[in-house]
Amino acid sequence: REGRKPPMVHVRQSLYSLLEPKKKKGNVVPREDLIQALWDTEEFIDENTLTVNVARLRQRLKQIGVEELISTRKGVGYLIMEP
């Protein structure tokens, strides 16, 4: 276990890595795409799980002085904004 990241840290890092490339195109990443990419499982994943992880990622970004980087497109998904 030494050197392995806790699952939620991995999810937040993966979430950012999925959103970041879309920044150049200004594309919204659909919630369903993020859920499928982050939790590659046949089990039901509540959409609130994604919402909570996005909120945690936003908190982490705020701690390093990066605010309002992730924009929510209600009912659609998320978008990385220009800093």
PDB file of C-alpha atoms in Angstrom, residues 2-83:
ATOM      1  CA  GLU A   2       2.928   2.310   0.473  1.00  0.00           C
ATOM      2  CA  GLY A   3       3.086   4.880  -2.290  1.00  0.00           C
ATOM      3  CA  ARG A   4      -0.476   4.246  -3.444  1.00  0.00           C
ATOM      4  CA  LYS A   5      -2.887   7.142  -3.456  1.00  0.00           C
ATOM      5  CA  PRO A   6      -6.232   6.873  -1.685  1.00  0.00           C
ATOM      6  CA  PRO A   7      -9.057   6.243  -4.204  1.00  0.00           C
ATOM      7  CA  MET A   8     -10.667   9.682  -3.802  1.00  0.00           C
ATOM      8  CA  VAL A   9      -7.362  11.482  -4.462  1.00  0.00           C
ATOM      9  CA  HIS A  10      -7.043   9.380  -7.605  1.00  0.00           C
ATOM     10  CA  VAL A  11     -10.585  10.306  -8.641  1.00  0.00           C
ATOM     11  CA  ARG A  12      -9.925  14.042  -8.252  1.00  0.00           C
ATOM     12  CA  GLN A  13      -6.682  13.835 -10.233  1.00  0.00           C
ATOM     13  CA  SER A  14      -8.377  11.801 -12.934  1.00  0.00           C
ATOM     14  CA  LEU A  15     -11.299  14.215 -13.009  1.00  0.00           C
ATOM     15  CA  TYR A  16      -8.995  17.143 -13.664  1.00  0.00           C
ATOM     16  CA  SER A  17      -7.052  15.213 -16.304  1.00  0.00           C
ATOM     17  CA  LEU A  18     -10.323  14.436 -18.111  1.00  0.00           C
ATOM     18  CA  LEU A  19     -11.510  18.040 -18.020  1.00  0.00           C
ATOM     19  CA  GLU A  20      -8.239  19.840 -18.786  1.00  0.00           C
ATOM     20  CA  PRO A  21      -7.761  18.793 -22.455  1.00  0.00           C
ATOM     21  CA  LYS A  22     -11.260  20.056 -23.250  1.00  0.00           C
ATOM     22  CA  LYS A  23     -10.243  23.558 -22.143  1.00  0.00           C
ATOM     23  CA  LYS A  24      -8.595  24.316 -25.464  1.00  0.00           C
ATOM     24  CA  LYS A  25     -11.760  23.600 -27.359  1.00  0.00           C
ATOM     25  CA  GLY A  26     -14.112  25.121 -24.802  1.00  0.00           C
ATOM     26  CA  ASN A  27     -16.056  21.882 -24.751  1.00  0.00           C
ATOM     27  CA  VAL A  28     -18.330  20.854 -21.939  1.00  0.00           C
ATOM     28  CA  VAL A  29     -17.606  17.355 -20.698  1.00  0.00           C
ATOM     29  CA  PRO A  30     -20.916  15.567 -20.073  1.00  0.00           C
ATOM     30  CA  ARG A  31     -21.509  14.213 -16.586  1.00  0.00           C
ATOM     31  CA  GLU A  32     -22.219  10.747 -17.959  1.00  0.00           C
ATOM     32  CA  ASP A  33     -18.851  10.670 -19.760  1.00  0.00           C
ATOM     33  CA  LEU A  34     -17.017  11.650 -16.581  1.00  0.00           C
ATOM     34  CA  ILE A  35     -18.827   9.058 -14.486  1.00  0.00           C
ATOM     35  CA  GLN A  36     -18.088   6.333 -17.011  1.00  0.00           C
ATOM     36  CA  ALA A  37     -14.412   7.304 -17.317  1.00  0.00           C
ATOM     37  CA  LEU A  38     -13.824   7.669 -13.574  1.00  0.00           C
ATOM     38  CA  TRP A  39     -15.785   4.699 -12.331  1.00  0.00           C
ATOM     39  CA  ASP A  40     -15.442   2.125 -15.079  1.00  0.00           C
ATOM     40  CA  THR A  41     -17.914  -0.270 -13.565  1.00  0.00           C
ATOM     41  CA  GLU A  42     -21.281  -1.797 -14.256  1.00  0.00           C
ATOM     42  CA  GLU A  43     -22.423  -0.780 -10.784  1.00  0.00           C
ATOM     43  CA  PHE A  44     -24.733   2.187 -10.351  1.00  0.00           C
ATOM     44  CA  ILE A  45     -22.823   5.383  -9.508  1.00  0.00           C
ATOM     45  CA  ASP A  46     -24.990   8.151  -8.117  1.00  0.00           C
ATOM     46  CA  GLU A  47     -24.476  11.465  -9.932  1.00  0.00           C
ATOM     47  CA  ASN A  48     -24.033  13.082  -6.522  1.00  0.00           C
ATOM     48  CA  THR A  49     -20.734  11.187  -6.252  1.00  0.00           C
ATOM     49  CA  LEU A  50     -19.414  13.194  -9.194  1.00  0.00           C
ATOM     50  CA  THR A  51     -20.786  16.435  -7.764  1.00  0.00           C
ATOM     51  CA  VAL A  52     -19.029  15.808  -4.443  1.00  0.00           C
ATOM     52  CA  ASN A  53     -15.717  15.050  -6.163  1.00  0.00           C
ATOM     53  CA  VAL A  54     -15.934  18.179  -8.311  1.00  0.00           C
ATOM     54  CA  ALA A  55     -16.600  20.203  -5.139  1.00  0.00           C
ATOM     55  CA  ARG A  56     -13.548  18.649  -3.470  1.00  0.00           C
ATOM     56  CA  LEU A  57     -11.400  19.369  -6.506  1.00  0.00           C
ATOM     57  CA  ARG A  58     -12.602  22.974  -6.451  1.00  0.00           C
ATOM     58  CA  GLN A  59     -11.644  23.221  -2.751  1.00  0.00           C
ATOM     59  CA  ARG A  60      -8.159  21.918  -3.500  1.00  0.00           C
ATOM     60  CA  LEU A  61      -7.730  24.350  -6.375  1.00  0.00           C
ATOM     61  CA  LYS A  62      -8.903  27.212  -4.160  1.00  0.00           C
ATOM     62  CA  GLN A  63      -6.256  26.297  -1.575  1.00  0.00           C
ATOM     63  CA  ILE A  64      -3.564  26.928  -4.184  1.00  0.00           C
ATOM     64  CA  GLY A  65      -5.152  30.173  -5.352  1.00  0.00           C
ATOM     65  CA  VAL A  66      -6.989  28.916  -8.410  1.00  0.00           C
ATOM     66  CA  GLU A  67     -10.659  29.791  -8.152  1.00  0.00           C
ATOM     67  CA  GLU A  68     -13.492  29.529 -10.634  1.00  0.00           C
ATOM     68  CA  LEU A  69     -11.505  27.224 -12.897  1.00  0.00           C
ATOM     69  CA  ILE A  70     -14.244  24.616 -13.194  1.00  0.00           C
ATOM     70  CA  SER A  71     -17.560  25.858 -14.489  1.00  0.00           C
ATOM     71  CA  THR A  72     -20.762  23.886 -14.121  1.00  0.00           C
ATOM     72  CA  ARG A  73     -23.139  23.673 -17.050  1.00  0.00           C
ATOM     73  CA  LYS A  74     -26.305  22.763 -15.215  1.00  0.00           C
ATOM     74  CA  GLY A  75     -27.851  19.554 -16.447  1.00  0.00           C
ATOM     75  CA  VAL A  76     -24.996  18.943 -18.892  1.00  0.00           C
ATOM     76  CA  GLY A  77     -21.528  18.711 -17.361  1.00  0.00           C
ATOM     77  CA  TYR A  78     -18.379  20.673 -16.566  1.00  0.00           C
ATOM     78  CA  LEU A  79     -15.978  22.966 -18.366  1.00  0.00           C
ATOM     79  CA  ILE A  80     -12.476  24.207 -17.522  1.00  0.00           C
ATOM     80  CA  MET A  81     -12.339  27.991 -17.821  1.00  0.00           C
ATOM     81  CA  GLU A  82      -9.322  30.083 -18.768  1.00  0.00           C
ATOM     82  CA  PRO A  83      -7.516  31.276 -15.621  1.00  0.00           C
TER      83      PRO A  83
END
